[in-house]
Coordinates of C-alpha atoms in Angstrom, one line a residue:
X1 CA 45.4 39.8 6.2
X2 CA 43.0 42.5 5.2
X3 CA 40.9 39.9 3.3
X4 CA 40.4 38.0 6.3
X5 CA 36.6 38.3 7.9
X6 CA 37.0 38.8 11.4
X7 CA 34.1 38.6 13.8
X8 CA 33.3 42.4 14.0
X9 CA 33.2 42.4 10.2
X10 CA 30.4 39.5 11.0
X11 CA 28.6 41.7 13.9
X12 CA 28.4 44.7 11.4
X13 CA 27.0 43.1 8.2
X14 CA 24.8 41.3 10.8
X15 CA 23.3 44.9 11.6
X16 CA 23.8 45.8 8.3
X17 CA 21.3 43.3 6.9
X18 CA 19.3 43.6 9.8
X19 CA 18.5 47.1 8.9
X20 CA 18.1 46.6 5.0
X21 CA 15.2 44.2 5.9
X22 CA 13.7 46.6 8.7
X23 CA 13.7 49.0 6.0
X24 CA 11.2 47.0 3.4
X25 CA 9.6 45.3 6.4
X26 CA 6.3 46.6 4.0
X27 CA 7.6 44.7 1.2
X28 CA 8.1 41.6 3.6
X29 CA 4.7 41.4 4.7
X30 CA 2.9 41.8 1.5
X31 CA 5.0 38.9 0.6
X32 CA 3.6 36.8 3.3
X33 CA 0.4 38.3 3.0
X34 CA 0.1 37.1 -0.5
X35 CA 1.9 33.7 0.0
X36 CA -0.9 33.3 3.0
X37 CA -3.8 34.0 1.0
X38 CA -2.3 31.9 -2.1
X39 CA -1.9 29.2 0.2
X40 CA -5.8 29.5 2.0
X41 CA -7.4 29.5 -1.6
X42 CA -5.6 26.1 -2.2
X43 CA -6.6 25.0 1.2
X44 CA -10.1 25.7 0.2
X45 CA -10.2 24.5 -3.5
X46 CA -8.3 20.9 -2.2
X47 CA -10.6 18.0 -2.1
X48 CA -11.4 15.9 1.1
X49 CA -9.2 12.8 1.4
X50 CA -10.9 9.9 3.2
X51 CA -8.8 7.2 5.3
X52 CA -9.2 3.5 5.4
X53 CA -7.4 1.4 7.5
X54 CA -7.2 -2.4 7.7
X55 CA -5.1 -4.7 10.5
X56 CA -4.6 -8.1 10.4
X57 CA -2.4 -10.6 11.8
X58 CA -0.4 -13.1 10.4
X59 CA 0.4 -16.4 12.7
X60 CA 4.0 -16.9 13.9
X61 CA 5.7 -19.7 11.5
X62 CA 7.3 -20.8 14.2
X63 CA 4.2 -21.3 16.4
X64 CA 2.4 -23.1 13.9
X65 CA 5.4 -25.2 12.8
X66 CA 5.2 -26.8 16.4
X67 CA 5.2 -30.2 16.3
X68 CA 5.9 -30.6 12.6
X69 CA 8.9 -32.5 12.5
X70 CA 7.5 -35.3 14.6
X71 CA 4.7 -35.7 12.4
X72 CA 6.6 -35.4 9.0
X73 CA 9.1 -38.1 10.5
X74 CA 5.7 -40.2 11.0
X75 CA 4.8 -39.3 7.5
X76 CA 8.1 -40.3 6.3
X77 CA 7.3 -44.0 7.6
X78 CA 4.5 -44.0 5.3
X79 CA 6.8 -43.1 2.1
X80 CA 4.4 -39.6 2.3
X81 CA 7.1 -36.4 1.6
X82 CA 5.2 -33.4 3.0
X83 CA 7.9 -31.3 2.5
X84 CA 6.2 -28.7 4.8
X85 CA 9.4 -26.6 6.3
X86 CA 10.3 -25.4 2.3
X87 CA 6.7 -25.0 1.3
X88 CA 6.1 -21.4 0.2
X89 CA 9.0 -19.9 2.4
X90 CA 9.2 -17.5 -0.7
X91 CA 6.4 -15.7 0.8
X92 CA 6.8 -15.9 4.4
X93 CA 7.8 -13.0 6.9
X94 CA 8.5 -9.8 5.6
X95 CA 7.7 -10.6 2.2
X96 CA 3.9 -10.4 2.4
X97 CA 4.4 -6.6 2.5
X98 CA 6.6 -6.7 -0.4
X99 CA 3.7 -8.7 -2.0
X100 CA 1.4 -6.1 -1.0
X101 CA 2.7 -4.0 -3.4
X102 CA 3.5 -6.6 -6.4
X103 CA 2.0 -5.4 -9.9
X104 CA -0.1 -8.5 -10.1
X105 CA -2.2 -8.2 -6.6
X106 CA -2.6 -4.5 -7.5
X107 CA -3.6 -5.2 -11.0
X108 CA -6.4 -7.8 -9.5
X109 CA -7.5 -6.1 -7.1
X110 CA -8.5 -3.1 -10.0
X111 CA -10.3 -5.3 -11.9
X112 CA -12.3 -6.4 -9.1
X113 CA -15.9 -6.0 -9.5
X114 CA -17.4 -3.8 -6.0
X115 CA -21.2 -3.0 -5.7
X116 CA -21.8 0.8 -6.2
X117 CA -25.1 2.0 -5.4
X118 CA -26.6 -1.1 -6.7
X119 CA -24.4 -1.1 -10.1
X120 CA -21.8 -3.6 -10.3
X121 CA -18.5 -1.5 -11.4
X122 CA -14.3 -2.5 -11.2
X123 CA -11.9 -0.2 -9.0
X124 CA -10.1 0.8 -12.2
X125 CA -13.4 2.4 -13.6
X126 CA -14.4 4.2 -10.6
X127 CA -10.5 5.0 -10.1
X128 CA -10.6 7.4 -13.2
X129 CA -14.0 8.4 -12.5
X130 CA -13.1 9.8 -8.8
X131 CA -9.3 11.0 -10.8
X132 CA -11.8 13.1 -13.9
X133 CA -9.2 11.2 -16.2
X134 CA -11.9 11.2 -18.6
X135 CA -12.1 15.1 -18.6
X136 CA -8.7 15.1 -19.0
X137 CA -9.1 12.4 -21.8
X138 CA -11.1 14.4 -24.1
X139 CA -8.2 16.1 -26.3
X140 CA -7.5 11.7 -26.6
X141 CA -9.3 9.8 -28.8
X142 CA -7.7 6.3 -27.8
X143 CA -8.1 7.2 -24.3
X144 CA -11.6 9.2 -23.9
X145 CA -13.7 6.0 -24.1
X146 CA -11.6 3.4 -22.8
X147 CA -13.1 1.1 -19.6
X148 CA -11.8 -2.2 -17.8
X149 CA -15.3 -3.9 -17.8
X150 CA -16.8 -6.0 -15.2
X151 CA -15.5 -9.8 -16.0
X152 CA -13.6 -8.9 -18.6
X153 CA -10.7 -11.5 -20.2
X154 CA -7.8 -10.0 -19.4
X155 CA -6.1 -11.5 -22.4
X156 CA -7.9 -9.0 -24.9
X157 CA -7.1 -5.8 -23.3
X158 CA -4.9 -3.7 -25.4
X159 CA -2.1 -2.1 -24.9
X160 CA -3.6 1.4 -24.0
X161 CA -5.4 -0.7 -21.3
X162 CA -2.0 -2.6 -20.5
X163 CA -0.2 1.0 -19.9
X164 CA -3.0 2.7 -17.8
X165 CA -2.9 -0.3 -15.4
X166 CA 0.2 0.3 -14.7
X167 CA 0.4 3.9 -14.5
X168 CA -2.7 3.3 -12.0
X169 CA -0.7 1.1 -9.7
X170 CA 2.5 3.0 -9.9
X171 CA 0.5 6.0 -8.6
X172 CA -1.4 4.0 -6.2
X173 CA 2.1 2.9 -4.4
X174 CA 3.1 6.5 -4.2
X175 CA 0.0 7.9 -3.5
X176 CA -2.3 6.1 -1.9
X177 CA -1.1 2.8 -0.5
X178 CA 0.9 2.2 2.7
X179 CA 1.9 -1.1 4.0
X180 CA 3.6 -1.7 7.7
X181 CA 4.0 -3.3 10.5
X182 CA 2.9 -2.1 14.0
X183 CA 6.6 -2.5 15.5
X184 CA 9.5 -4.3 13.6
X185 CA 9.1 -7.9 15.4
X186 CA 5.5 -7.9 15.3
X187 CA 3.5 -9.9 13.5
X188 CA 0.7 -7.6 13.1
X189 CA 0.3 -5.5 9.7
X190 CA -1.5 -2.1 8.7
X191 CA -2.9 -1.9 5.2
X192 CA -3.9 1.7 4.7
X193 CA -5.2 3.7 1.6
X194 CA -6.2 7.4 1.4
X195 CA -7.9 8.6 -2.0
X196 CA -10.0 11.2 -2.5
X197 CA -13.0 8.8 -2.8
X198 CA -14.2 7.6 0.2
X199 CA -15.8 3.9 -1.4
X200 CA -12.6 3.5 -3.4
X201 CA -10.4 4.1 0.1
X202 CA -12.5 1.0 1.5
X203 CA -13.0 -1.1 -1.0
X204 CA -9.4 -1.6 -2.2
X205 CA -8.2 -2.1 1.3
X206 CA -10.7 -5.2 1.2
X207 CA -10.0 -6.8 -1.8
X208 CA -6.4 -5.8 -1.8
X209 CA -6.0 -7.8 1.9
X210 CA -8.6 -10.5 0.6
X211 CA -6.8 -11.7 -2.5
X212 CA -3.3 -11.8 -1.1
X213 CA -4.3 -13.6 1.8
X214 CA -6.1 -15.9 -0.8
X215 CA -2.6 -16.3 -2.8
X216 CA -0.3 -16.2 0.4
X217 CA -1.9 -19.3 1.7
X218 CA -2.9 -21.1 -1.3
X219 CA 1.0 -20.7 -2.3
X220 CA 1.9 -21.7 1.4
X221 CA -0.5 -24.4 1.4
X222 CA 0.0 -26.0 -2.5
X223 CA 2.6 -29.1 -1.5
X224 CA 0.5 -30.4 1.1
X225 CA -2.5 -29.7 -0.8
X226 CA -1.1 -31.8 -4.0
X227 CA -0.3 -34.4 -1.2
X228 CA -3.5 -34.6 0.6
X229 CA -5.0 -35.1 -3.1
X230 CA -2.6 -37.4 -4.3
X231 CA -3.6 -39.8 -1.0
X232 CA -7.3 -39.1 -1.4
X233 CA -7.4 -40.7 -5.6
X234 CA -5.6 -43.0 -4.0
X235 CA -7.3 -44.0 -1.0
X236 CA -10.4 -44.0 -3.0
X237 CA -9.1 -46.2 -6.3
X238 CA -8.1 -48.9 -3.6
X239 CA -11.3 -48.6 -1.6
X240 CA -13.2 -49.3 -5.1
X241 CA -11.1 -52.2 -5.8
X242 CA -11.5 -54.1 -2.0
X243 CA -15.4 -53.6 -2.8
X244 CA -14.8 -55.3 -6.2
X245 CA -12.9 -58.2 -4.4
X246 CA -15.7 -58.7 -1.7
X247 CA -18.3 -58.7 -4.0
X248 CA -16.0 -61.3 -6.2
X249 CA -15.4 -63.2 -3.2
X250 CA -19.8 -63.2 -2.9
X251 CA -20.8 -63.8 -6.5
X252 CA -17.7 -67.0 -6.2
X253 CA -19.7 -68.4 -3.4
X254 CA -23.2 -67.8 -4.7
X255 CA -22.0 -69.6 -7.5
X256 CA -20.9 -72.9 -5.9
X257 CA -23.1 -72.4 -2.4
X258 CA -22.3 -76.4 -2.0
X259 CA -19.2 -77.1 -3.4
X260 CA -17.8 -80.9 -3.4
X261 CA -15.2 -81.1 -1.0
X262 CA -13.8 -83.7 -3.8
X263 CA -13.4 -81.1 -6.2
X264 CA -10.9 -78.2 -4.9
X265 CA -10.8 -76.3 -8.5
X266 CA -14.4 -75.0 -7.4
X267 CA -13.1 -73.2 -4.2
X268 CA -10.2 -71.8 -6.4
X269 CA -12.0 -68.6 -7.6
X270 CA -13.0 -67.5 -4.3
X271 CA -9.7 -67.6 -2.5
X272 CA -8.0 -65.9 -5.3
X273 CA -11.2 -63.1 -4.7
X274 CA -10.4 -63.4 -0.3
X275 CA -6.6 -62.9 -1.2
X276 CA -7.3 -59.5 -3.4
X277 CA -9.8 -58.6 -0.7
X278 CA -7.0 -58.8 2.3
X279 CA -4.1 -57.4 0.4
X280 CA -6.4 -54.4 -0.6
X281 CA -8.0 -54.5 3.3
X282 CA -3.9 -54.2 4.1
X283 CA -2.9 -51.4 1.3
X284 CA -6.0 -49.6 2.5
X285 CA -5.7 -49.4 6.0
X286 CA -2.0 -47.8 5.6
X287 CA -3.4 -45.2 3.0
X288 CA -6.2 -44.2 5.4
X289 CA -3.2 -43.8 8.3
X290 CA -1.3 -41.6 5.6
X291 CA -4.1 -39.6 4.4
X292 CA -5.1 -38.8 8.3
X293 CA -1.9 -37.6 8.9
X294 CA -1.4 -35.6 6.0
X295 CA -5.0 -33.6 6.2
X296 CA -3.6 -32.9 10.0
X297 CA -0.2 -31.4 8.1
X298 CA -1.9 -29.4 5.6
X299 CA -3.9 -28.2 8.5
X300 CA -0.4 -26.9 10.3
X301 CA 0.5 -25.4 6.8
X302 CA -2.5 -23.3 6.2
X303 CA -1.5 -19.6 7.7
X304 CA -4.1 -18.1 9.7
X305 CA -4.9 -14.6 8.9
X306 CA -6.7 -12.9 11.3
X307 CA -8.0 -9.6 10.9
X308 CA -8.3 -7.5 13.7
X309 CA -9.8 -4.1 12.6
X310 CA -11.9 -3.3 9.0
X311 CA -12.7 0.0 7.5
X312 CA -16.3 1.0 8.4
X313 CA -18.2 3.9 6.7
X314 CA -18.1 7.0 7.3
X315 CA -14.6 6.9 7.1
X316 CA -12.1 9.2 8.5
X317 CA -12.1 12.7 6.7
X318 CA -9.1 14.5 6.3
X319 CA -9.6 17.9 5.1
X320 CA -6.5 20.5 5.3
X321 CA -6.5 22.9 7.9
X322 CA -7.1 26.1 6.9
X323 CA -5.5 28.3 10.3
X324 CA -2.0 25.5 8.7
X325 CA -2.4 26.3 5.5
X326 CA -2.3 30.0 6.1
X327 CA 0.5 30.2 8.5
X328 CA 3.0 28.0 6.3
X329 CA 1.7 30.4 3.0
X330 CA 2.8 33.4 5.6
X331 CA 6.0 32.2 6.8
X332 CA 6.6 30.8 2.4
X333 CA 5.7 34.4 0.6
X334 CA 7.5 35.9 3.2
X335 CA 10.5 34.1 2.9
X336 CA 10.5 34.3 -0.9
X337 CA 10.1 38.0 -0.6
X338 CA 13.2 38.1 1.5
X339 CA 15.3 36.7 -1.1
X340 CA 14.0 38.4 -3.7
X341 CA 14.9 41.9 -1.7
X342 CA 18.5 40.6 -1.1
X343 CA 19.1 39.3 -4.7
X344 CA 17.5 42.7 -5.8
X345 CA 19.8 44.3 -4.0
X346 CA 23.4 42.2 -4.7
X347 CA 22.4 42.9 -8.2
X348 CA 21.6 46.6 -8.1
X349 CA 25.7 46.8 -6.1
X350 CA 27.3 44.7 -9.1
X351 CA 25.5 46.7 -11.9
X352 CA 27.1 50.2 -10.4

């Protein structure tokens, strides 16, 4: 039972420590003196980070589905398969975010060629340029003069090229990208990057938004885009062929303007020419009907993406605040000093 802490033994060691740290309260605030002053040099030495911010909305797939099934079930009548309610669902909802933040948008969005002061230049150049990767380069031959030129096939970059693409995007992700939605149900979405380069910060938003809108709706959109093609070459071929026939069905009757009535075989050509020229008339006019209605699908298909606010230069600033900075390196050195004093001190009571 004497082992057994009981709460005066608590109130007493409470005093007890109270008074060892009154007694180096000197040692305490040097501590926090230091850690404060360690903690405003950083403050001042840290770069500006600039803050660009990009909302857009998506349309509601449900909204712009309205209507659909009536008009594939007309489509269907016409043998057309639209195939509209499965087209691109791998992309829809929640995963645009997700693609957002794929390797491949990323990657093309760094070899994207921006104007810079009049020189044309990609976001991966001026990404290790802003980073002084080059400076920290210079003890690497294979790295020191490497570039991701403007235009460049992507098929002959190397590997060094390969692995600093991706290390670029991996820190981008971690570092500088954010992806969200306003509220969880919403259909509204926040693209925002902070770098420490206030061109790069707006210009990746951009192009990041513009090409996966570009692939969101060109994936959402491919079916009834192959469809709408497919009934065009069509429509088109048999529109060339009824033009044939009447002009058969012309050059027939130039040829025999006064045909005896006696002689039948002279008529023959031209109503084999008038048959072509109705049956195409026939094929035609239901091709037209289907094309019509597939243009009006593909136009139901095609996601609108509307953006609502754009970065705009100047951009937001964020520089640390020094008065923060200061407090938290207070509070920090003097907490560290703290626990150095106590360990200091258990280990001074186990070495006697």
């Amino acid at each position: 039972m004497s082992d057994e802490l009981t709460l005066k033994d608590i109130v007493l060691k409470t005093k007890s420590f109270n008074r060892f740290l009154f007694s180096k309260w000197k040692n305490i605030a040097l501590g926090s003196v230091i850690g404060g002053l360690l903690v405003l040099a950083i403050a001042f030495i840290q770069k500006p980070t600039y803050s660009a911010q990009l909302t857009f909305a998506l349309a509601d797939e449900k909204a712009s589905m309205d209507g659909f099934g009536a008009a594939a079930g007309l489509a269907s009548q016409f043998g057309i398969d639209l195939g509209g309610a499965n087209g691109g669902g791998a992309f829809s909802g929640d995963n645009l975010l997700i693609l957002m933040k794929s390797r491949n948008m990323l990657e093309k969005s760094l070899l994207t060629a921006v104007d810079l002061r009049g020189k044309k230049e990609t976001l991966a150049d001026l990404y290790i340029d802003f980073n002084d990767l080059r400076d920290k380069w210079k003890n690497k031959p294979e790295l020191k003069d490497i570039r991701f030129p403007v235009n460049a096939d992507r098929n002959t970059f190397s590997l060094k090229q390969d692995s600093l693409l991706y290390t670029f995007q991996d820190d981008i992700i971690k570092k500088n990208l954010t992806v969200n939605k306003v509220e969880k149900k919403s259909s509204i979405i926040v693209v925002a990057v902070v770098s420490k380069n206030e061109l790069f910060s707006k210009y990746f938003t951009e192009t990041l938004v513009n090409i996966v809108s570009a692939f969101y709706i060109d994936t959402k959109t491919k079916k009834a885009n192959q469809n709408v093609n497919i009934l065009q070459h069509q429509t088109d071929s048999v529109r060339h062929e009824l033009n044939l026939a009447i002009n058969g069905v012309a050059s027939s009757t130039d040829q025999n303007p006064n045909a005896n009535p006696m002689f039948q075989i002279l008529r023959t050509t031209a109503q084999h020419k008038q048959v072509d020229v109705q049956a195409n008339q026939a094929i035609l006019s239901e091709l037209v009907k289907n094309l019509e209605v597939s243009k009006v699908l593909l136009r139901k298909e095609t996601p609108l993406i509307q953006i609502i606010d754009k970065p705009i230069l100047p951009l937001e600033k964020n520089k640390p605040s020094k008065f923060k900075y200061f407090l938290i390196g207070l509070f920090v050195g003097g907490l560290l000093m703290i626990v150095n004093l106590v360990l200091r001190s258990v280990y001074m009571k186990i070495m006697r």
